[in-house]
Short mmCIF file of C-alpha atoms in Angstrom, two decimals:
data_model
loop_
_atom_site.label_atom_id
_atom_site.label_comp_id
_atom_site.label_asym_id
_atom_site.label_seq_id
_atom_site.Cartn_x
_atom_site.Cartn_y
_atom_site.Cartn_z
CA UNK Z 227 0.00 0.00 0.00
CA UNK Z 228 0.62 3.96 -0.73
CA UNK Z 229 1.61 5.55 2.18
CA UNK Z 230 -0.27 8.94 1.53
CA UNK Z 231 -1.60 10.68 4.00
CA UNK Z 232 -4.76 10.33 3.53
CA UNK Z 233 -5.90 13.79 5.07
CA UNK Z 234 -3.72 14.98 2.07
CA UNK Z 235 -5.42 17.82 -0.69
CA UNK Z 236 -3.18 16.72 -3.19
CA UNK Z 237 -4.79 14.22 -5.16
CA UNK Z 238 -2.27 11.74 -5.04
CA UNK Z 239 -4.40 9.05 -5.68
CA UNK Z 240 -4.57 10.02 -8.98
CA UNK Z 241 -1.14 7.98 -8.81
CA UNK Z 242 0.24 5.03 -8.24
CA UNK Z 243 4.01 5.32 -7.06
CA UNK Z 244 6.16 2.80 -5.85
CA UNK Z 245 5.46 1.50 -2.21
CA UNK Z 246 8.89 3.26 -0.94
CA UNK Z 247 7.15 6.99 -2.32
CA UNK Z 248 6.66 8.95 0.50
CA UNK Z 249 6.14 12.60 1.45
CA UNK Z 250 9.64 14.11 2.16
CA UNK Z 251 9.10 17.15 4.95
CA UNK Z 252 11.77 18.60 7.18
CA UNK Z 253 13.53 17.47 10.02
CA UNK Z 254 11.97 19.95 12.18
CA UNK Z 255 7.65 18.21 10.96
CA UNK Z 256 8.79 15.21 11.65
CA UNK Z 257 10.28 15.81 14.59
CA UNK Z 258 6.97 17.59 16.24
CA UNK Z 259 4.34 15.56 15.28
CA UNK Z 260 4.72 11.25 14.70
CA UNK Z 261 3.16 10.04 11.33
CA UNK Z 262 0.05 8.66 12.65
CA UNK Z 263 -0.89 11.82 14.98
CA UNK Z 264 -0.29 13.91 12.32
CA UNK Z 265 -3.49 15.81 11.30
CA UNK Z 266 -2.31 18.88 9.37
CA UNK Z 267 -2.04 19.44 5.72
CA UNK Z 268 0.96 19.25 3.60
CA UNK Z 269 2.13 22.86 3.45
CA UNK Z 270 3.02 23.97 -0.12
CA UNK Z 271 6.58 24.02 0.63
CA UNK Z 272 6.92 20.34 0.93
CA UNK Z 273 8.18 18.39 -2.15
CA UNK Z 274 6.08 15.36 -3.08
CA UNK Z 275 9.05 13.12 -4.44
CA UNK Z 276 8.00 9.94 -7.11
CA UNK Z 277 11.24 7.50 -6.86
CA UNK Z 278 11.64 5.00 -9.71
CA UNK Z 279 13.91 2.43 -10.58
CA UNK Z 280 17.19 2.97 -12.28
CA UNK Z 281 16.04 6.73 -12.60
CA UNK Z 282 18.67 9.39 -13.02
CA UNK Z 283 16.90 11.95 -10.72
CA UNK Z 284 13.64 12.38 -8.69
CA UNK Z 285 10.49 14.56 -10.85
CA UNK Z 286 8.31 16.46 -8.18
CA UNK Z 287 4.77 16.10 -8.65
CA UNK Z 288 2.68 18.77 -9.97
CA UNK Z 289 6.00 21.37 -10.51
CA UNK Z 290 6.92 22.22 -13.96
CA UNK Z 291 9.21 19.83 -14.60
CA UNK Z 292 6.29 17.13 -14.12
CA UNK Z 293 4.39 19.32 -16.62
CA UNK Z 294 6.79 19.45 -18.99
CA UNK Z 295 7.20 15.28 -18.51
CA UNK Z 296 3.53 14.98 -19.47
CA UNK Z 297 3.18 17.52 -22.23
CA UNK Z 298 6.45 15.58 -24.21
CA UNK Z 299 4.82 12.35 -23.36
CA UNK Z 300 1.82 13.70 -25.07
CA UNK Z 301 3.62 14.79 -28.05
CA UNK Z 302 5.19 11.50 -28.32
CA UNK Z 303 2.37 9.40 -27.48
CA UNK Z 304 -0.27 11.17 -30.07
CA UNK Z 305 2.43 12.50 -32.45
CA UNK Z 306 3.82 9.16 -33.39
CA UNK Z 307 0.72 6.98 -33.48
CA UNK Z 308 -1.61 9.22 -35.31
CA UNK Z 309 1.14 9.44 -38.08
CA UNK Z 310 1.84 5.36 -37.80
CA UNK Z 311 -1.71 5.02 -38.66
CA UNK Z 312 -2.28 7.64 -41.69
CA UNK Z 313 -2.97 4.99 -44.55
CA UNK Z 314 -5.86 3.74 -42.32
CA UNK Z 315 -7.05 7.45 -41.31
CA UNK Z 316 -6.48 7.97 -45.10
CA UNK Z 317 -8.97 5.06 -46.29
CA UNK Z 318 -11.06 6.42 -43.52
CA UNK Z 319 -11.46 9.50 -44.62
CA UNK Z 320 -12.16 8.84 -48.33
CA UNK Z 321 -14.63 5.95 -47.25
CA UNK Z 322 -16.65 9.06 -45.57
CA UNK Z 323 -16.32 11.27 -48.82
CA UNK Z 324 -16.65 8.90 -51.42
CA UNK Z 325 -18.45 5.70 -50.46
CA UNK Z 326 -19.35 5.09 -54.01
CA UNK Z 327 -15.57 5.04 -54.84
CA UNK Z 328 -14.04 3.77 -51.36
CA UNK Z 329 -16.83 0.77 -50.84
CA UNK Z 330 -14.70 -0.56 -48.19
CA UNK Z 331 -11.51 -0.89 -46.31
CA UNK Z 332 -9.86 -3.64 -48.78
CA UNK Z 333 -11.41 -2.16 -52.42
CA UNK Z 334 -10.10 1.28 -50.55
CA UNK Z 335 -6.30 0.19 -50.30
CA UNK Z 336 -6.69 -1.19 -53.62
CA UNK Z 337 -7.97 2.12 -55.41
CA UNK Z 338 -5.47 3.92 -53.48
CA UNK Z 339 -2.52 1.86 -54.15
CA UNK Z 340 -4.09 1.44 -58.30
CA UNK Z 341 -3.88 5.14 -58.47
CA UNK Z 342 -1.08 6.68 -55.96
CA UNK Z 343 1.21 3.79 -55.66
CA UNK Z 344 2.49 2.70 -52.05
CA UNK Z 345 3.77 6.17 -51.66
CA UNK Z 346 0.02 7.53 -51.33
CA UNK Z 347 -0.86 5.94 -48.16
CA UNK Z 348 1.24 8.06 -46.31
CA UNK Z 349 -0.28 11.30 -48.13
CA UNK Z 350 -0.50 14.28 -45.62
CA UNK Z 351 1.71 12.00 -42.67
CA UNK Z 352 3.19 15.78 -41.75
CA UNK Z 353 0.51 17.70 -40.93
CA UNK Z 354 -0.69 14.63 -39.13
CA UNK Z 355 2.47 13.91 -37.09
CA UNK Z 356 2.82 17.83 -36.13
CA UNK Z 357 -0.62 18.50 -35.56
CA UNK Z 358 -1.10 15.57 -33.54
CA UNK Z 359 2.07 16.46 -31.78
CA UNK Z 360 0.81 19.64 -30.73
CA UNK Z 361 -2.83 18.14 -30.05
CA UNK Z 362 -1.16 15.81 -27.74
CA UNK Z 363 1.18 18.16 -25.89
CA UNK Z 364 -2.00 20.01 -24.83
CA UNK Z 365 -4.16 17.41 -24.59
CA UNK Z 366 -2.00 15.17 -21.76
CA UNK Z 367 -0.57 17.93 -20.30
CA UNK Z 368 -3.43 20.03 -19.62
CA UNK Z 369 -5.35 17.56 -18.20
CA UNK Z 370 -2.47 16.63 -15.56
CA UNK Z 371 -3.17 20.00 -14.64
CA UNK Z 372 -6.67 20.16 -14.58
CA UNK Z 373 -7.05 16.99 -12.86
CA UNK Z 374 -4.94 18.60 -10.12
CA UNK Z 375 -6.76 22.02 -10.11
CA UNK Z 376 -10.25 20.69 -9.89
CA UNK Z 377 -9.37 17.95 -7.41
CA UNK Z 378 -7.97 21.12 -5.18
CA UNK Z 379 -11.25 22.86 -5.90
CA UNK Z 380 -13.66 20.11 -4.82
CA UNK Z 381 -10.95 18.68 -1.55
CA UNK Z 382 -9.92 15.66 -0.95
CA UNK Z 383 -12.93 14.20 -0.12
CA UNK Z 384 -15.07 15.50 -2.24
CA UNK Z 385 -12.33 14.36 -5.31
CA UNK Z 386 -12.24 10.64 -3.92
CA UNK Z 387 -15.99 10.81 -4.16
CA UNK Z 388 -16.76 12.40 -7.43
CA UNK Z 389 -13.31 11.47 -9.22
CA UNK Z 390 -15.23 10.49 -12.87
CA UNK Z 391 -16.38 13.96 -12.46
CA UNK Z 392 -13.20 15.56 -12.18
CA UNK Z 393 -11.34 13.14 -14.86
CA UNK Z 394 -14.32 13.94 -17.15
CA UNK Z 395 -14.09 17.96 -16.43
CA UNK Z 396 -10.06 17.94 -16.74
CA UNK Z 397 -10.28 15.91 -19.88
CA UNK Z 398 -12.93 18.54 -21.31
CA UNK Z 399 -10.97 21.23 -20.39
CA UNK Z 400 -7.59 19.92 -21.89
CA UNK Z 401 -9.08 19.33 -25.31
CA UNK Z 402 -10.98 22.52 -25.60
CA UNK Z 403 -7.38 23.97 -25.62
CA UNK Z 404 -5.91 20.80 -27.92
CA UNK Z 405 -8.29 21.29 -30.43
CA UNK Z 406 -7.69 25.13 -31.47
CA UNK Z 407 -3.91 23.88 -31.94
CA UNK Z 408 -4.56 20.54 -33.70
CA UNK Z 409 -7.53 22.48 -36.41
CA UNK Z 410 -5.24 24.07 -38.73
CA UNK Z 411 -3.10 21.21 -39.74
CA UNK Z 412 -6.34 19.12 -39.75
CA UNK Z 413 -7.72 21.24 -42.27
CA UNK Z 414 -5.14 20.82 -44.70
CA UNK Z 415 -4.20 17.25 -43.63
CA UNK Z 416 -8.05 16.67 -44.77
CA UNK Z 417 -7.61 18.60 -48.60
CA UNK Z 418 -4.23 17.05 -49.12
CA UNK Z 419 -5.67 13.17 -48.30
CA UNK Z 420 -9.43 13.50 -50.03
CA UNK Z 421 -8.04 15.95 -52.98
CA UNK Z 422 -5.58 14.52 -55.26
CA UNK Z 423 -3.89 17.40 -57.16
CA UNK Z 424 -4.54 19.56 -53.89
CA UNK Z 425 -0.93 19.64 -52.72
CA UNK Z 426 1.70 17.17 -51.84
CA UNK Z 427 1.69 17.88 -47.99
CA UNK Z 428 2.18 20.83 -45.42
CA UNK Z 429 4.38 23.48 -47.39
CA UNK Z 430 2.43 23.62 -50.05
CA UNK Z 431 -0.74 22.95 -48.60
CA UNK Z 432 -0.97 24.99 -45.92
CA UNK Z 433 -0.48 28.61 -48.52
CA UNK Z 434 -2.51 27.33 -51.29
CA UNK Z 435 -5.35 26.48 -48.35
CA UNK Z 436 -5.35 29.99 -47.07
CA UNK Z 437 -5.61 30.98 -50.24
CA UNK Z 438 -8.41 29.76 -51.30
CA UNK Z 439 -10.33 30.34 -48.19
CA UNK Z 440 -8.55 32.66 -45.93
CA UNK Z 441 -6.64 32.50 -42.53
CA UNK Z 442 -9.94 31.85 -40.87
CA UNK Z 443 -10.94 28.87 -43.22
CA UNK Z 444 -8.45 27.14 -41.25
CA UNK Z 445 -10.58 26.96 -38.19
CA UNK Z 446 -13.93 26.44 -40.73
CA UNK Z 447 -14.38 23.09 -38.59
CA UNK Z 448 -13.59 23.90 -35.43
CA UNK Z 449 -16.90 23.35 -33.99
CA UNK Z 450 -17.24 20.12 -35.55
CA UNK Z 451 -13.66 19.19 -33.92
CA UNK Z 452 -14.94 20.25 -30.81
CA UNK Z 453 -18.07 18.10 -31.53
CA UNK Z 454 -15.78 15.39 -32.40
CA UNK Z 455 -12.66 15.72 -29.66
CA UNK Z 456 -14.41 16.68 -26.55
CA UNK Z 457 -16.87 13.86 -26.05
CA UNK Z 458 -13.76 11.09 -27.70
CA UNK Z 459 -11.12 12.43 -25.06
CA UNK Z 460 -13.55 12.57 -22.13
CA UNK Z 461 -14.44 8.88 -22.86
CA UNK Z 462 -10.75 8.57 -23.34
CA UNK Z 463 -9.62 9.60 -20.35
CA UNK Z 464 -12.40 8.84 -18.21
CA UNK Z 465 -12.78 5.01 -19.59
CA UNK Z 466 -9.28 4.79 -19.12
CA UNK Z 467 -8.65 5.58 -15.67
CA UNK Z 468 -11.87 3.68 -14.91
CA UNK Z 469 -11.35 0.68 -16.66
CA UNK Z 470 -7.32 0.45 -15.48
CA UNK Z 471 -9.26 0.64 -12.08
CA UNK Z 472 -10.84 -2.59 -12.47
CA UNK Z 473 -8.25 -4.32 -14.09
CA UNK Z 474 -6.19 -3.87 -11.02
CA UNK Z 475 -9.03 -4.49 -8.87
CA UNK Z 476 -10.58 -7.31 -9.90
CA UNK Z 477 -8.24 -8.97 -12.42
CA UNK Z 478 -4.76 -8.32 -11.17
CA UNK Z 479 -4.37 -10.76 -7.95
CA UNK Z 480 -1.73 -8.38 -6.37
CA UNK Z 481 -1.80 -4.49 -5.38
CA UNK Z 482 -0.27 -2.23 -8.38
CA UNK Z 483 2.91 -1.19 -6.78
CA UNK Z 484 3.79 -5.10 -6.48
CA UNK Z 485 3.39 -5.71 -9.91
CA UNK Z 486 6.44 -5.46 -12.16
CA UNK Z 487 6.81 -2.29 -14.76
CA UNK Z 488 5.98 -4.10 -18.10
CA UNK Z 489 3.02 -5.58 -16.32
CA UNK Z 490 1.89 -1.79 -15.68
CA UNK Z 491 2.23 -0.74 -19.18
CA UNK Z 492 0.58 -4.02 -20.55
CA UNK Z 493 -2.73 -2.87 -18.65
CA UNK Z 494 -2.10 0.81 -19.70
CA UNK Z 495 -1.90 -1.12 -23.12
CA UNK Z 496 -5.38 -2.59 -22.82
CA UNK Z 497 -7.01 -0.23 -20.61
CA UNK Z 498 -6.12 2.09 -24.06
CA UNK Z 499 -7.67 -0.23 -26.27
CA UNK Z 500 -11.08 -0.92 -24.43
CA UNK Z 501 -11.71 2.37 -23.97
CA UNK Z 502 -10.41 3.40 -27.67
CA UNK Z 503 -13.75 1.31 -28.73
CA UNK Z 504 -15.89 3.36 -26.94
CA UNK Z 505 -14.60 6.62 -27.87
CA UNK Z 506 -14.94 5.88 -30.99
CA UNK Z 507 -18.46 4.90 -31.05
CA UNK Z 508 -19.25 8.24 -29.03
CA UNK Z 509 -16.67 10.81 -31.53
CA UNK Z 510 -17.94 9.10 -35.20
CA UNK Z 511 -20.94 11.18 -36.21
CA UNK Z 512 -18.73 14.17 -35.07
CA UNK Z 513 -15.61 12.78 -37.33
CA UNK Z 514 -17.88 12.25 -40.43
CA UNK Z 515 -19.04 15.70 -40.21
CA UNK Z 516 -14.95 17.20 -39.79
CA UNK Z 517 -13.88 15.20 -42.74
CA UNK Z 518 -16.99 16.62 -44.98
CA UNK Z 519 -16.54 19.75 -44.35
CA UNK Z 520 -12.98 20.39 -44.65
CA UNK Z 521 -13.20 18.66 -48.21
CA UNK Z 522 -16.24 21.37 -49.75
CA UNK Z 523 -15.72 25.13 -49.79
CA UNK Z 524 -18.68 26.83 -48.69
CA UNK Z 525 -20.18 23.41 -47.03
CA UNK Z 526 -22.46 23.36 -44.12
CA UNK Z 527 -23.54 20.83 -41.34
CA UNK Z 528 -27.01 21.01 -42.93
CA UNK Z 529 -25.41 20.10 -46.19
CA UNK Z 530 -23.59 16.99 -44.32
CA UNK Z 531 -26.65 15.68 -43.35
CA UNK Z 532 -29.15 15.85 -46.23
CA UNK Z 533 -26.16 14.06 -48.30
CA UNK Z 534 -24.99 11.54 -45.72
CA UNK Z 535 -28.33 11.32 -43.97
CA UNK Z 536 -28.14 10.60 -39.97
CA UNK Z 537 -27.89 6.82 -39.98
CA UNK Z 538 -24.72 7.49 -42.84
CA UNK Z 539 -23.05 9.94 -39.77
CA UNK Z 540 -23.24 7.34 -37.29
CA UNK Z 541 -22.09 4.23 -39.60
CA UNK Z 542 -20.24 5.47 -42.51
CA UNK Z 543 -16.46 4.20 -41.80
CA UNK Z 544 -16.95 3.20 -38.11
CA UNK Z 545 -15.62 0.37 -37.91
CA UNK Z 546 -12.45 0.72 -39.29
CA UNK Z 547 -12.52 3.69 -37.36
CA UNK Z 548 -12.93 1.19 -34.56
CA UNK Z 549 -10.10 -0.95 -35.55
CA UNK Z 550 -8.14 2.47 -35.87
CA UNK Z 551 -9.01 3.91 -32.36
CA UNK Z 552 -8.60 1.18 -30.58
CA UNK Z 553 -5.60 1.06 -31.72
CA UNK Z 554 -4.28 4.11 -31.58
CA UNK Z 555 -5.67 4.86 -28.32
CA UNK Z 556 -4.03 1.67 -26.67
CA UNK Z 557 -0.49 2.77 -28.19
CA UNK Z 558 -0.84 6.37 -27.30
CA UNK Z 559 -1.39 5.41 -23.52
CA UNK Z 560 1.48 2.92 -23.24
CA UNK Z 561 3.60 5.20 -25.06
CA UNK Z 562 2.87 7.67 -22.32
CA UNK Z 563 2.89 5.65 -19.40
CA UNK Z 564 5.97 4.38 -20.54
CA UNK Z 565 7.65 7.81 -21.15
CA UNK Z 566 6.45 8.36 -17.66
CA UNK Z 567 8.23 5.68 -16.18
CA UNK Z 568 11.49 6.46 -18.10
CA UNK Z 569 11.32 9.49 -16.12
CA UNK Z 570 10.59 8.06 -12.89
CA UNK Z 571 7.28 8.70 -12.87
CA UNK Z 572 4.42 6.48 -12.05
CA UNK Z 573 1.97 4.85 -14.67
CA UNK Z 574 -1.42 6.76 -14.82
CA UNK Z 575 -4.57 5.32 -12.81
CA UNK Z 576 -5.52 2.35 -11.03
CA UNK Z 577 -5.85 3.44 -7.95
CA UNK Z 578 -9.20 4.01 -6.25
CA UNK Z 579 -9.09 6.90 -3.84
CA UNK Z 580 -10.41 6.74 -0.25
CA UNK Z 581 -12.09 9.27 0.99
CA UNK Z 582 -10.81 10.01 4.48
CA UNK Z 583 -13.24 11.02 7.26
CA UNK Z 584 -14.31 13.86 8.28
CA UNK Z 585 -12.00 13.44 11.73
CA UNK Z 586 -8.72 13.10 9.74
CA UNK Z 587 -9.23 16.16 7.30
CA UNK Z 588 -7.50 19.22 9.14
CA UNK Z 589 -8.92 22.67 8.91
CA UNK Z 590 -6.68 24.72 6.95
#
């Protein structure tokens, strides 16, 4: 077991370190008041210290330097997976487009490679890897923060009880901010994979797209991002932490901080994937509506829908977006969890937090 304080406002429950984490106060705290007598709160001088093995130095929690961990995992962990995946999101987003043309995911590799050659799968892989990139860096990072920030807003016990709450708000509030970095290069990434002729990638792209419709053309599906982003990362995150939760609860016959790194990132793996699925599911209609859209000047939602008719948002290329999520969302959070423990951090979730009583929470 942790040993946390639990009368603690830091929501270190959020995290799993090693059992030999512990607060480190000074000589003079410890000296005045035992462990288990102790009833007053952390005081924001004290360093919260996350040992791991084999690691060069010690991160503390919520300073910048454990920002700046999460925000480069982020970059890595969305960066390099959404461009490892572009001849799928490629297939994808033609199969939403064109369905007459793109009838499905084999006949849509085959017309691609018929026409581009091998070389077109991985048409518009650079505004994908650095708008991703800087999707990710926002994405993860922010919601470290806000996870922190609204778990310090509700208290500790108040954050132990409503915790999907605050993972659901953080998420929200990360990917509000992701989004308006991530919607310019999905514009383009969008014109460059459903137009042939368009451009070749970003360089081009990006001029002859403001061109055509202006700066603000860039952010023409914004909303629709929103639409599609928001409700995909709160499942993400939210499923995630929930679902690594029960692994370790219910499935894992030992207490995380026994079980051996690669184990960690396994269930970070498949907690990913699961909840990849869902997100999915819940972002599609939202996704259909981005990648119409950004391929028609001038085109509205309304327009989107009398062509692709509701039941077409909800099914038209789902399930190899499925495939593609799931995928993607299972690497991104192993590549993150493993970034984290390179840096001597611990792996994200599965942990449930106990709210303490009312007796052990100190008046501030």
């Amino acid at each position: 077991m942790e040993n946390f304080p639990r009368q603690s406002l830091l929501p270190s429950f959020l995290y799993s370190p090693s059992s030999s984490s512990s607060f480190f106060t000074n000589s003079k705290t410890l000296s005045a008041a035992a462990p288990e007598t102790t009833n007053v709160l952390p005081s924001s001088n004290k360093s919260f210290l996350v040992p791991a093995p084999n690691e060069p130095g010690k991160i503390e929690m919520y300073s910048p330097q454990f920002y700046a961990a999460c925000t480069f995992g982020g970059i890595l962990s969305c960066g390099l997976t959404h461009m490892a995946v572009t001849p799928l999101d490629l297939v994808k987003c033609n199969m939403q487009i064109d369905p007459a043309k793109y009838k499905s995911i084999s006949s849509g590799f085959g017309v691609l490679l018929k026409e581009q050659g091998a070389r077109g799968f991985f048409r518009g892989w650079v505004p994908t890897l650095l708008g991703y990139s800087a999707q990710g860096a926002c994405k993860f990072g922010f919601y470290e923060f806000f996870k922190k920030y609204y778990s310090d807003l509700a208290g500790a016990e108040n954050a132990a009880k409503y915790k999907t709450l605050i993972y659901l708000a953080g998420s929200a509030s990360a990917e509000v901010i992701a989004d308006v970095a991530l919607c310019p290069f999905e514009a383009v990434k969008v014109r460059v994979q459903t137009q042939p002729g368009f451009a070749r990638g970003l360089s081009d792209g990006l001029p002859k797209f403001v061109r055509s419709e202006g700066p603000l053309g860039l952010y023409k599906g914004l909303v629709p991002l929103w639409g599609r982003q928001i409700p995909y990362t709160m499942m993400k995150f939210a499923s995630f932490e929930t679902i690594v939760e029960l692994i370790y609860k219910h499935a894992v016959p030992k207490p995380k901080n026994e079980c051996s790194k690669p184990m960690q990132l396994g269930i970070s793996f498949a907690g990913g994937y699961i909840a990849g699925v869902f997100c999915a599911i819940v972002s599609h209609p939202a996704d259909n509506l981005v990648s119409f859209l950004n391929n028609a000047k001038g085109a509205t939602v309304g327009d989107a829908v009398q062509k692709m008719g509701v039941v077409g948002l909800f099914t038209r290329g789902l399930p190899l977006r499925i495939v593609m999520i799931g995928t993607l969302t299972g690497a991104q959070w192993g590549i993150y969890d493993a970034f984290k423990v390179f840096v001597g951090l611990p792996t994200t979730g599965g942990v449930a937090p106990a709210a303490p009583a009312d007796s052990e929470v100190a008046k501030v």
